[in-house]
XYZ file of C-alpha atoms in Angstrom:
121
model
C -17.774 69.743 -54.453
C -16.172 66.534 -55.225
C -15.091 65.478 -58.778
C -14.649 61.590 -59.489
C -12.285 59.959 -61.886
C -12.113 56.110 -62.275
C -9.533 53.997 -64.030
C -8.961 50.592 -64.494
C -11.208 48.576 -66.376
C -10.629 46.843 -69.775
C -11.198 42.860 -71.113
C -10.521 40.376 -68.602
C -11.076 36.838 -68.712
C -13.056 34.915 -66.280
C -11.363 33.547 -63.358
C -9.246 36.742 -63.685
C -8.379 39.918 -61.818
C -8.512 43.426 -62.265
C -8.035 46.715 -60.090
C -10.349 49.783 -60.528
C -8.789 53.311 -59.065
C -11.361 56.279 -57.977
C -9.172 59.648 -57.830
C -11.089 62.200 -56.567
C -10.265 65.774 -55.858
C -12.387 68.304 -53.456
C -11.501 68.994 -49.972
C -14.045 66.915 -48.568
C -13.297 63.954 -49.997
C -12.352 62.407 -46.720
C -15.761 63.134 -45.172
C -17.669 61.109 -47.595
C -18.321 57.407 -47.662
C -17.359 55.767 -51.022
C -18.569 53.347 -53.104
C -18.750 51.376 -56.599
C -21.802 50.586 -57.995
C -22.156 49.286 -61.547
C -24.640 49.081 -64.120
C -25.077 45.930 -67.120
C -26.740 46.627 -70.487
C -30.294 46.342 -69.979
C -30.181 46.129 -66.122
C -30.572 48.930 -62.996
C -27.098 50.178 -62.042
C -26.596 48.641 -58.493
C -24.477 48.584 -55.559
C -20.859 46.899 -54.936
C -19.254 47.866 -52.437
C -18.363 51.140 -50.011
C -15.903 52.087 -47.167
C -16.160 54.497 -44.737
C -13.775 58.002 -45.069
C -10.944 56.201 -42.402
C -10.718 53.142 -44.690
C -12.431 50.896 -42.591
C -15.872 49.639 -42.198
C -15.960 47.939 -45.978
C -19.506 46.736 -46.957
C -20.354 44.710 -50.466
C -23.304 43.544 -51.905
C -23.612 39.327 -51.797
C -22.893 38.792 -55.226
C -19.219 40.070 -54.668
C -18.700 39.686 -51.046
C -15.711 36.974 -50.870
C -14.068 38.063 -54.334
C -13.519 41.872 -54.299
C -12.015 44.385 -52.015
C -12.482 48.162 -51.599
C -9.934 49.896 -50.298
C -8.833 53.805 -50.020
C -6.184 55.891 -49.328
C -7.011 59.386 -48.233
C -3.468 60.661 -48.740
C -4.200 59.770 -52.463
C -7.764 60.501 -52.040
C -8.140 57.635 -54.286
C -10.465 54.471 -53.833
C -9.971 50.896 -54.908
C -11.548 48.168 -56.106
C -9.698 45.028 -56.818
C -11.754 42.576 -58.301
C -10.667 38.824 -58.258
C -12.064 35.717 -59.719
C -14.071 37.778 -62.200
C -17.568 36.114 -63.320
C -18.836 37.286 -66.615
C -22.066 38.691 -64.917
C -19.433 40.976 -63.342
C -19.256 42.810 -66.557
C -21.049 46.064 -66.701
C -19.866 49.821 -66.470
C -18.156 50.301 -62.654
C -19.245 54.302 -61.365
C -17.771 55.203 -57.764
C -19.447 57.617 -56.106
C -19.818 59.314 -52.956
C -22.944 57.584 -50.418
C -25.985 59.365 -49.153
C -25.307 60.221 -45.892
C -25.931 57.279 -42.768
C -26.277 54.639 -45.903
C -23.505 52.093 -46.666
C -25.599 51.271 -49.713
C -27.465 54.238 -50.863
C -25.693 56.696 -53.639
C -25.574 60.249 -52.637
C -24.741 63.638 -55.203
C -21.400 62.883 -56.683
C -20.335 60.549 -59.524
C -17.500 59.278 -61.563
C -17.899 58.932 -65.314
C -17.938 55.093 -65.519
C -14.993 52.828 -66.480
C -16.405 49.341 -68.690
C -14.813 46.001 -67.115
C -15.981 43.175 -69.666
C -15.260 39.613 -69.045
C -14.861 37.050 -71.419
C -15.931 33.507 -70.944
Protein backbone atom coordinates (compact mmCIF):
# COMPACT_ATOMS: atom_id res chain seq x y z
CA UNK A 1 0.00 0.00 0.00
CA UNK A 2 1.10 3.40 -0.82
CA UNK A 3 -0.76 6.59 0.33
CA UNK A 4 -0.15 9.93 -1.74
CA UNK A 5 -0.22 13.45 -0.48
CA UNK A 6 0.47 16.46 -2.81
CA UNK A 7 1.14 20.06 -1.92
CA UNK A 8 1.90 22.98 -3.66
CA UNK A 9 -0.41 24.45 -5.93
CA UNK A 10 -2.29 27.81 -5.61
CA UNK A 11 -2.74 31.12 -8.23
CA UNK A 12 0.17 31.79 -10.23
CA UNK A 13 0.57 34.11 -12.93
CA UNK A 14 1.72 33.25 -16.32
CA UNK A 15 5.29 33.36 -17.02
CA UNK A 16 5.56 32.21 -13.36
CA UNK A 17 6.78 29.32 -11.25
CA UNK A 18 5.54 27.02 -8.85
CA UNK A 19 6.75 23.71 -7.03
CA UNK A 20 4.33 20.76 -6.40
CA UNK A 21 5.57 18.14 -3.46
CA UNK A 22 4.19 14.30 -3.55
CA UNK A 23 4.83 12.81 0.12
CA UNK A 24 4.08 9.46 0.14
CA UNK A 25 4.29 6.90 2.85
CA UNK A 26 4.30 2.85 2.35
CA UNK A 27 7.35 0.83 2.30
CA UNK A 28 7.40 0.40 -1.25
CA UNK A 29 7.43 3.62 -2.27
CA UNK A 30 10.87 3.32 -3.70
CA UNK A 31 9.88 0.45 -6.00
CA UNK A 32 7.35 2.38 -7.87
CA UNK A 33 7.76 4.74 -10.76
CA UNK A 34 6.12 8.18 -10.14
CA UNK A 35 4.36 10.51 -11.91
CA UNK A 36 2.01 13.75 -12.24
CA UNK A 37 -0.70 13.73 -14.38
CA UNK A 38 -3.35 16.45 -14.36
CA UNK A 39 -6.76 16.92 -15.35
CA UNK A 40 -8.60 20.61 -16.79
CA UNK A 41 -12.35 21.24 -16.38
CA UNK A 42 -13.99 19.59 -19.12
CA UNK A 43 -10.90 17.67 -20.41
CA UNK A 44 -9.37 13.79 -19.80
CA UNK A 45 -6.86 13.91 -16.93
CA UNK A 46 -3.47 13.27 -18.75
CA UNK A 47 0.06 12.62 -18.29
CA UNK A 48 3.07 15.07 -17.18
CA UNK A 49 5.73 13.72 -16.24
CA UNK A 50 7.37 10.46 -14.23
CA UNK A 51 10.81 9.30 -12.84
CA UNK A 52 11.97 6.15 -12.18
CA UNK A 53 12.32 4.90 -8.13
CA UNK A 54 16.47 5.96 -8.27
CA UNK A 55 15.55 9.48 -9.43
CA UNK A 56 16.67 9.16 -12.75
CA UNK A 57 15.22 8.31 -16.03
CA UNK A 58 12.65 11.56 -16.03
CA UNK A 59 10.07 11.38 -18.91
CA UNK A 60 7.33 14.38 -19.72
CA UNK A 61 4.74 14.69 -22.02
CA UNK A 62 5.61 17.48 -25.08
CA UNK A 63 3.52 20.07 -23.87
CA UNK A 64 5.83 20.48 -20.72
CA UNK A 65 9.02 18.98 -21.77
CA UNK A 66 11.56 22.13 -21.63
CA UNK A 67 9.61 23.99 -18.69
CA UNK A 68 9.08 21.52 -15.79
CA UNK A 69 11.15 19.15 -13.83
CA UNK A 70 10.32 16.04 -11.75
CA UNK A 71 12.44 15.22 -9.29
CA UNK A 72 12.40 12.78 -6.03
CA UNK A 73 14.03 12.10 -3.07
CA UNK A 74 13.57 8.65 -1.64
CA UNK A 75 14.99 9.60 1.75
CA UNK A 76 11.89 11.96 1.85
CA UNK A 77 9.93 9.63 -0.20
CA UNK A 78 8.64 12.73 -1.65
CA UNK A 79 8.34 13.69 -5.47
CA UNK A 80 8.63 17.04 -7.19
CA UNK A 81 7.40 18.93 -9.69
CA UNK A 82 8.67 22.36 -10.31
CA UNK A 83 6.88 24.01 -12.86
CA UNK A 84 8.42 27.12 -14.65
CA UNK A 85 7.18 29.51 -17.20
CA UNK A 86 3.60 28.53 -16.39
CA UNK A 87 1.05 28.78 -19.50
CA UNK A 88 -2.51 29.21 -18.52
CA UNK A 89 -3.44 25.85 -20.30
CA UNK A 90 -1.20 24.53 -17.50
CA UNK A 91 -3.99 25.08 -15.14
CA UNK A 92 -5.92 22.07 -14.13
CA UNK A 93 -5.91 19.80 -10.89
CA UNK A 94 -2.06 18.11 -10.63
CA UNK A 95 -2.64 14.09 -9.11
CA UNK A 96 0.81 12.12 -8.65
CA UNK A 97 0.53 8.75 -8.70
CA UNK A 98 2.35 5.65 -8.82
CA UNK A 99 2.86 4.10 -12.88
CA UNK A 100 1.62 0.80 -14.14
CA UNK A 101 4.34 -1.31 -14.15
CA UNK A 102 7.06 -1.23 -17.52
CA UNK A 103 5.04 2.22 -18.53
CA UNK A 104 6.69 5.67 -18.12
CA UNK A 105 3.28 7.00 -19.11
CA UNK A 106 0.60 4.71 -18.02
CA UNK A 107 -1.05 5.29 -14.30
CA UNK A 108 -1.03 2.27 -12.17
CA UNK A 109 -3.30 1.66 -8.53
CA UNK A 110 -2.29 4.48 -6.31
CA UNK A 111 -3.31 8.17 -6.25
CA UNK A 112 -2.91 11.45 -4.54
CA UNK A 113 -5.96 13.58 -3.85
CA UNK A 114 -5.25 16.40 -6.38
CA UNK A 115 -3.72 19.83 -5.60
CA UNK A 116 -5.46 22.89 -8.18
CA UNK A 117 -2.53 25.09 -9.84
CA UNK A 118 -4.54 27.98 -11.70
CA UNK A 119 -2.81 30.48 -13.79
CA UNK A 120 -3.81 33.78 -14.48
CA UNK A 121 -3.26 35.55 -17.72
Amino acid sequence: QVQLVESGGGLVQAGGSARLSCAASGSTFSSYRMGWFRQAPGKEREFVASITWSGTGAYYTASVRGRFTISRDTAKNTMYLQMNSLKPEDAAVYYCATLSPKSVSSPGDYWGQGTQVTVSS
